[in-house]
Short mmCIF file of C-alpha atoms and ligand atoms in Angstrom, two decimals:
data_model
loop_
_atom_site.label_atom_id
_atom_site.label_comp_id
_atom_site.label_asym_id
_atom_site.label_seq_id
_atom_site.Cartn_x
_atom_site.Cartn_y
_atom_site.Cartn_z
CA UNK A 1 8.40 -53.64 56.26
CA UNK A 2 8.12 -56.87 54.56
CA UNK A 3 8.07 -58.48 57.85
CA UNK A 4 5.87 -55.89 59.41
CA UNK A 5 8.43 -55.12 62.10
CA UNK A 6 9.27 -51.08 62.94
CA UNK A 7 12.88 -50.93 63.71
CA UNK A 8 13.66 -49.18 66.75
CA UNK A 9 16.47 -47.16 68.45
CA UNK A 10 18.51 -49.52 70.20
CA UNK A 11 17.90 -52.14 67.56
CA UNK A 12 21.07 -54.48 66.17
CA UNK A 13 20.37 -54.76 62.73
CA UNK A 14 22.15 -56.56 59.68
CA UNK A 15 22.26 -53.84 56.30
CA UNK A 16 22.92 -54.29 53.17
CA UNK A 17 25.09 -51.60 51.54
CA UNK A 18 23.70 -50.12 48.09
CA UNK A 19 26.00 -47.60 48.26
CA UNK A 20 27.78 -45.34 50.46
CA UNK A 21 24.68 -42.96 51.44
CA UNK A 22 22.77 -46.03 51.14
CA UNK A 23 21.42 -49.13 52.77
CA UNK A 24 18.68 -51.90 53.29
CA UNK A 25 17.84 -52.88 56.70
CA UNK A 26 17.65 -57.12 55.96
CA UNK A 27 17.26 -57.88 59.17
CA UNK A 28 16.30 -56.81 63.13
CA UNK A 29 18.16 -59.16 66.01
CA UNK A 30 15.77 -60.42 68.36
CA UNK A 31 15.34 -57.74 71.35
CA UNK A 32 16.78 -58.45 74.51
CA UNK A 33 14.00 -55.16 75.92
CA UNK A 34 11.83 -53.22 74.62
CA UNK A 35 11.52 -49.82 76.36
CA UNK A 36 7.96 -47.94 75.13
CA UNK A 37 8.97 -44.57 76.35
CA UNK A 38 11.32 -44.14 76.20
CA UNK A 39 10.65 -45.42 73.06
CA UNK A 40 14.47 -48.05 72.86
CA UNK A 41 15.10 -51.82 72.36
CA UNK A 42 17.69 -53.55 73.89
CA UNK A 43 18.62 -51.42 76.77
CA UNK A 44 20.68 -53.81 79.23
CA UNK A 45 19.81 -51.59 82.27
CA UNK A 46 18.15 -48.78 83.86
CA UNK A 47 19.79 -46.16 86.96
CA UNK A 48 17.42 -44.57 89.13
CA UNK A 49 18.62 -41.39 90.69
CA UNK A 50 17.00 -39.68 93.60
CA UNK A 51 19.06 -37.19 96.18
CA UNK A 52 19.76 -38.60 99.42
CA UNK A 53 18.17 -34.49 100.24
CA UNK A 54 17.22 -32.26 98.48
CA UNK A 55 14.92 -32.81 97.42
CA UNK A 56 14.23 -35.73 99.94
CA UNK A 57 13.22 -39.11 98.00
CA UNK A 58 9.92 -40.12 97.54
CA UNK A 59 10.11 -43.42 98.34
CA UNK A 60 6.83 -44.35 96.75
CA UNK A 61 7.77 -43.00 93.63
CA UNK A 62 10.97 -44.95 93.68
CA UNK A 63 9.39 -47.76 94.33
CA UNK A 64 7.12 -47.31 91.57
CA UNK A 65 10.43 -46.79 89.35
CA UNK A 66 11.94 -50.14 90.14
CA UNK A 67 9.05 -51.88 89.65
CA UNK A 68 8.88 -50.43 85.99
CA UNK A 69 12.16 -50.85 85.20
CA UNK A 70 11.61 -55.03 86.31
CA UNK A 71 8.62 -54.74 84.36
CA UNK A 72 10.40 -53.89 81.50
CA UNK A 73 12.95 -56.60 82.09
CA UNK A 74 15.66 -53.65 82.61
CA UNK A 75 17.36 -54.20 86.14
CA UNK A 76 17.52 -51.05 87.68
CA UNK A 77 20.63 -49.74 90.04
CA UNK A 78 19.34 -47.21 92.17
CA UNK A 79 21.90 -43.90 92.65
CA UNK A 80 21.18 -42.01 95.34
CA UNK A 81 23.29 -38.71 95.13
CA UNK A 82 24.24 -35.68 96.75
CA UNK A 83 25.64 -37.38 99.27
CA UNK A 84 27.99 -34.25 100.22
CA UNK A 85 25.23 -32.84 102.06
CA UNK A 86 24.13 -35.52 103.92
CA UNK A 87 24.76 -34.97 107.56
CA UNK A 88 22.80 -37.35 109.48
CA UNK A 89 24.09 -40.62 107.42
CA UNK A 90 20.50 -41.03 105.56
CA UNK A 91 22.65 -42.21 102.57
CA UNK A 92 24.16 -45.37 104.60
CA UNK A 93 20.32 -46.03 105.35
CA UNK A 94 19.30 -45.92 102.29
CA UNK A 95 21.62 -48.09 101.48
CA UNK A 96 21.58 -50.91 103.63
CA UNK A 97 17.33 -50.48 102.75
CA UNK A 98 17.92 -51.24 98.70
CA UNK A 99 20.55 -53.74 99.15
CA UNK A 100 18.08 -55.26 101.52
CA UNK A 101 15.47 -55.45 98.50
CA UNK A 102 18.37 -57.17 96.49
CA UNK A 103 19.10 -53.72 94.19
CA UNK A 104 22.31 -52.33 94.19
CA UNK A 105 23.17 -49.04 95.71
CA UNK A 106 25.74 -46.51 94.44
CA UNK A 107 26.05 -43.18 96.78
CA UNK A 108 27.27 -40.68 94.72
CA UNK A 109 28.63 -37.03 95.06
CA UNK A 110 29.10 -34.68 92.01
CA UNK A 111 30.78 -32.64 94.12
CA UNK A 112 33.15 -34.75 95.92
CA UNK A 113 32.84 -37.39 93.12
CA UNK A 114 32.62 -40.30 94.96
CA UNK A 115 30.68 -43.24 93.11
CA UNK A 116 31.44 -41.53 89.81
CA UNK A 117 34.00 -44.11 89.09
CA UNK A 118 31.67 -46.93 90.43
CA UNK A 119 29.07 -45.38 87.83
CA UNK A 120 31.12 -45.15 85.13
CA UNK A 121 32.67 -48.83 85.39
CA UNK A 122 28.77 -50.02 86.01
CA UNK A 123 27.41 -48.16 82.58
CA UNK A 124 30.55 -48.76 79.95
CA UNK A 125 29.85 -51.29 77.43
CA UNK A 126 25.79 -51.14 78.44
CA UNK A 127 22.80 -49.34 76.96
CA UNK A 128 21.29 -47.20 79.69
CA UNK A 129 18.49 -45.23 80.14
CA UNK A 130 18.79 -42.50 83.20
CA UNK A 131 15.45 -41.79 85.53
CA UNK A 132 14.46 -40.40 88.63
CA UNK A 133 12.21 -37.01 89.14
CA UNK A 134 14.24 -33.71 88.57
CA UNK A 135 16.23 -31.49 91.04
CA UNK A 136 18.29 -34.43 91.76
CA UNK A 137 21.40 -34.34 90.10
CA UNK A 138 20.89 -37.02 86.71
CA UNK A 139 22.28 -33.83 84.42
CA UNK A 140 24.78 -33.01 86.77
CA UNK A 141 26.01 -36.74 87.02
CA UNK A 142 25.96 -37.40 83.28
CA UNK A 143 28.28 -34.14 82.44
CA UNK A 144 30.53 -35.73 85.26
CA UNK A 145 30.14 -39.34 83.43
CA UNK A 146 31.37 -37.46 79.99
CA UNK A 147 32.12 -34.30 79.44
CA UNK A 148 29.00 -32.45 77.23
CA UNK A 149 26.84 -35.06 78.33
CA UNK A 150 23.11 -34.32 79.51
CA UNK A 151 19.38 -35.37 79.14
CA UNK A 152 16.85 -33.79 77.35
CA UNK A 153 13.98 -33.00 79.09
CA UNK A 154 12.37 -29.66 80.25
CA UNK A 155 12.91 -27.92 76.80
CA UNK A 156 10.91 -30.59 74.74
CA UNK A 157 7.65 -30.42 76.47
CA UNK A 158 7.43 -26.75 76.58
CA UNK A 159 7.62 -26.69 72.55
CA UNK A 160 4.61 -29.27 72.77
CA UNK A 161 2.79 -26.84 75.48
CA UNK A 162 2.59 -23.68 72.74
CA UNK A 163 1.93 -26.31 69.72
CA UNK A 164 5.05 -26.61 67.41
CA UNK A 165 5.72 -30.71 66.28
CA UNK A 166 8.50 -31.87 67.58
CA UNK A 167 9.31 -35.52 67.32
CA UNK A 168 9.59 -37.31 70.04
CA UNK A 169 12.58 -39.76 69.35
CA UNK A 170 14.89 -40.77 71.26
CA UNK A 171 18.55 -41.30 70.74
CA UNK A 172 21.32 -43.20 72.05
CA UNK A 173 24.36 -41.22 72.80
CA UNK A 174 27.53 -43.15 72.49
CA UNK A 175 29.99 -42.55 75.55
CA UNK A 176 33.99 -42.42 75.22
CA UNK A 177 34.37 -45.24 77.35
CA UNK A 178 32.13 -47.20 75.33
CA UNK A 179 28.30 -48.12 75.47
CA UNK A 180 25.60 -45.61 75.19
CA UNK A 181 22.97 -43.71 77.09
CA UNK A 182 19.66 -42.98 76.19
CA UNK A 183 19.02 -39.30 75.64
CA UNK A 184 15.97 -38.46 77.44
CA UNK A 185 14.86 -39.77 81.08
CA UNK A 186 13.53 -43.18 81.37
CA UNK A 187 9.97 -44.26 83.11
CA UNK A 188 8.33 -40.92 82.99
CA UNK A 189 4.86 -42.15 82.13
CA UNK A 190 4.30 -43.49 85.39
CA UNK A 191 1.23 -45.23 85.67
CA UNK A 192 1.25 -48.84 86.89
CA UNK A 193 -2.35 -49.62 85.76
CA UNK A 194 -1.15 -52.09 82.74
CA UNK A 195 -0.21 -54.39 85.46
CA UNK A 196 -2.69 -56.74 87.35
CA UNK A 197 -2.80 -56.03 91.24
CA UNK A 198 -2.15 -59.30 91.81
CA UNK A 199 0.92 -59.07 89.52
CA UNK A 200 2.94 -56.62 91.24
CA UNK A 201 4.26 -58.28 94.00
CA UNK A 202 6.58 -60.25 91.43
CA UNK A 203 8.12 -57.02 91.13
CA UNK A 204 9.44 -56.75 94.48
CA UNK A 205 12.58 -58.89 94.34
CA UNK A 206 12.85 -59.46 98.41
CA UNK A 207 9.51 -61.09 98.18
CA UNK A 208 10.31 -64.67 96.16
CA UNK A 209 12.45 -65.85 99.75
CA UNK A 210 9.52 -65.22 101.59
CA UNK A 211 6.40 -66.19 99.97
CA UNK A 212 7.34 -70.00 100.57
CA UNK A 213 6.06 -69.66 103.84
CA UNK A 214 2.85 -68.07 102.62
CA UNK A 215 0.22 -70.50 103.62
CA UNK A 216 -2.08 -70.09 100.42
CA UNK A 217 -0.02 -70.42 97.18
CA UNK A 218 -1.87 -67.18 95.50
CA UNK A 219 -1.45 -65.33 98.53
CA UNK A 220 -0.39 -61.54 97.60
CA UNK A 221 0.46 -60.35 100.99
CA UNK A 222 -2.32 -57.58 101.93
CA UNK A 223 -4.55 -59.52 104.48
CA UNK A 224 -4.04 -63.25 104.16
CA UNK A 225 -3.36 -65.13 107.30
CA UNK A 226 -0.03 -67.05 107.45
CA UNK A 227 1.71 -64.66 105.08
CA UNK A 228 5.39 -65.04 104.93
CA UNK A 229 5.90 -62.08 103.93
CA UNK A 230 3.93 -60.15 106.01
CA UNK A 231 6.45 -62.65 109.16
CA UNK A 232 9.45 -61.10 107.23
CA UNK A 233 8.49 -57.59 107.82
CA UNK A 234 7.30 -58.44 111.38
CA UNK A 235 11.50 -59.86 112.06
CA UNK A 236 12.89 -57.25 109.61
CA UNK A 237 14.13 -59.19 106.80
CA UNK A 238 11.82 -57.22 104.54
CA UNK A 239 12.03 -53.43 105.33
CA UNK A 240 8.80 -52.25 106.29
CA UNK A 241 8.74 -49.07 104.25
CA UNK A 242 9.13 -51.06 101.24
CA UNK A 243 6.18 -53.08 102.34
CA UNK A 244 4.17 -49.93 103.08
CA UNK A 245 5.03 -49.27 99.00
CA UNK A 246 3.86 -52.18 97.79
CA UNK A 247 0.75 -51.98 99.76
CA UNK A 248 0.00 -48.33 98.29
CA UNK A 249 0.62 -48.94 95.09
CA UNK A 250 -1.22 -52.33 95.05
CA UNK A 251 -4.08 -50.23 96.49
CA UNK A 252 -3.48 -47.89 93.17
CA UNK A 253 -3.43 -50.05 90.78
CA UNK A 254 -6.93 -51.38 92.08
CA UNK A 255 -8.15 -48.11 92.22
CA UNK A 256 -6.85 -46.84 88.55
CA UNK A 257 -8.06 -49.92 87.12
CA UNK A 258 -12.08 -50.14 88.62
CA UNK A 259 -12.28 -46.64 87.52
CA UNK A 260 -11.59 -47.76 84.03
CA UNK A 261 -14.12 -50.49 83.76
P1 GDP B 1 18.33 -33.09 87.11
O1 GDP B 1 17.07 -32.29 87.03
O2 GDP B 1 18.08 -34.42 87.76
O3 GDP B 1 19.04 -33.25 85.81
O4 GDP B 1 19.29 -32.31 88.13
P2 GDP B 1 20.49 -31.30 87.82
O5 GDP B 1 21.68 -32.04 87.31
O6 GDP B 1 19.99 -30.18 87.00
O7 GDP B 1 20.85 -30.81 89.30
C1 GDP B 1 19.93 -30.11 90.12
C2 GDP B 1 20.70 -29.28 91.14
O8 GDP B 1 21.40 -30.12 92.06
C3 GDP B 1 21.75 -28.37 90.53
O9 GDP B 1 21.74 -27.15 91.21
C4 GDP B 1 23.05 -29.13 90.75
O10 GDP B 1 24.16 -28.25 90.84
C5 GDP B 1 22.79 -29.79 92.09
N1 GDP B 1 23.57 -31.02 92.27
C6 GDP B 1 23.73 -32.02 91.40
N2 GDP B 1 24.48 -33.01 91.92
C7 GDP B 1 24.83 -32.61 93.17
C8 GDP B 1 25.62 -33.21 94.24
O11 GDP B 1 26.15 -34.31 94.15
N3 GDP B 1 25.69 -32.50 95.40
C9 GDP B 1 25.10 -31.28 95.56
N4 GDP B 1 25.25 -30.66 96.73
N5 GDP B 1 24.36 -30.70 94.59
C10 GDP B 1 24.23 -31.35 93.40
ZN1 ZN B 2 1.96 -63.87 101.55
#
């Protein structure tokens, strides 16, 4: 208080025993990251879940969730799972797309468990915050991490709906293996509007190679001739869909913003 500084979940502190029920906070580490909602400081990385089907990604929305999580400073590792019931090999797509972008890729089964070990090697020792839309498997995936675990979610905004206070904090639960997970999904407020347009495209890590070539050093790759990253989408070494994103949401944030002023 002294300092003015609220400590947060996540936060390494130094105490100062009174007694045994008893302690002064002295003093709050610098944060590494500082998550606002979830609201958790120092979490070393995010993992984005979506189901290779059912339900099918939306690959805007993903998008949208790795560019929050770099916002944040949290590098995400994108999960997709269910990969049981994937016939047509839309997983190894997938795949190949992310690692393209520089992310990496875990395919994941709960059902065969494959990529549960992969997981659980990735997350001990780490603070990590779980996201991704529901229906595709984070619960699920969690109980399979450790045994008992699973994310709050539904249950707490239906209490809100009919008006009883419920606080909204998060916690960190610690996992056997050690390291913890953040109790509640991550980047569910899901607005990009805080960032400039012309920010975003720092956000998409395939970009930095390219924009080199970019003829005009403030070029943000919509319309400007000599783009080099509009060339690397035109020979593939940027995946188009990904390009499509960042063109959409760029278009968003524009939109969301004007409206405000
Ligand atoms: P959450 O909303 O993201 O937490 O998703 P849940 O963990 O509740 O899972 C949603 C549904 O998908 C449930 O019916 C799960 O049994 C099912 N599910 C989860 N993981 C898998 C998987 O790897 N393969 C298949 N086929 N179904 C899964
Ligand atoms: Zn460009």
């Amino acid at each position: 208080k002294n300092q003015k500084l609220t400590p947060l979940v996540g936060d390494r502190v130094l105490i100062l025993p009174e007694n045994d029920e008893k302690a002064t906070i002295e003093e709050i580490e610098d944060r590494t990251t500082e998550l606002l909602r979830p609201a958790v400081a120092n979490v070393d990385h995010s993992v984005i879940v979506f189901a290779i089907q059912n339900p099918d990604p939306n690959r805007i929305l993903l998008d949208k969730m790795t560019v929050l999580s770099l916002s944040a400073g949290v590098e995400p590792i994108i999960c997709f799972n269910k990969l049981d019931g994937d016939q047509k090999g839309n997983g190894k797509k997938l795949k190949e797309t992310y690692e393209l972008a520089g992310f990496r890729v875990i395919l994941s089964s709960c059902k065969t468990s494959e990529g549960i070990e992969e997981l659980k090697a990735y997350i001990q020792d780490k603070i990590t915050v779980f996201a991704g839309p529901s229906g595709v498997g984070k619960s699920t995936l969690l109980n399979r991490l450790q045994k008992g675990l699973s994310l709050k979610t539904g249950e707490i905004s239906e209490k809100i709906k009919r008006g009883k206070h419920t606080t909204r904090h998060s916690e960190l639960i610690p996992l056997d293996h050690g390291g913890w997970v953040v109790d509640t999904p991550g980047f569910t407020s899901l607005s990009l509007d805080f960032l400039e347009p012309d920010a975003l495209k720092d956000f998409f890590p395939e970009f930095e190679a390219c924009e080199e070539a970019c003829r005009f050093d403030d070029c943000v790759h919509i319309n400007e001739p000599g783009c080099g990253v509009i060339a690397a989408v035109d020979t593939f070494k940027i995946s188009g869909q990904r390009y499509e994103s960042y063109r959409y949401l760029y278009q968003e944030i524009k939109n969301t913003r004007r409206q405000y002023k």
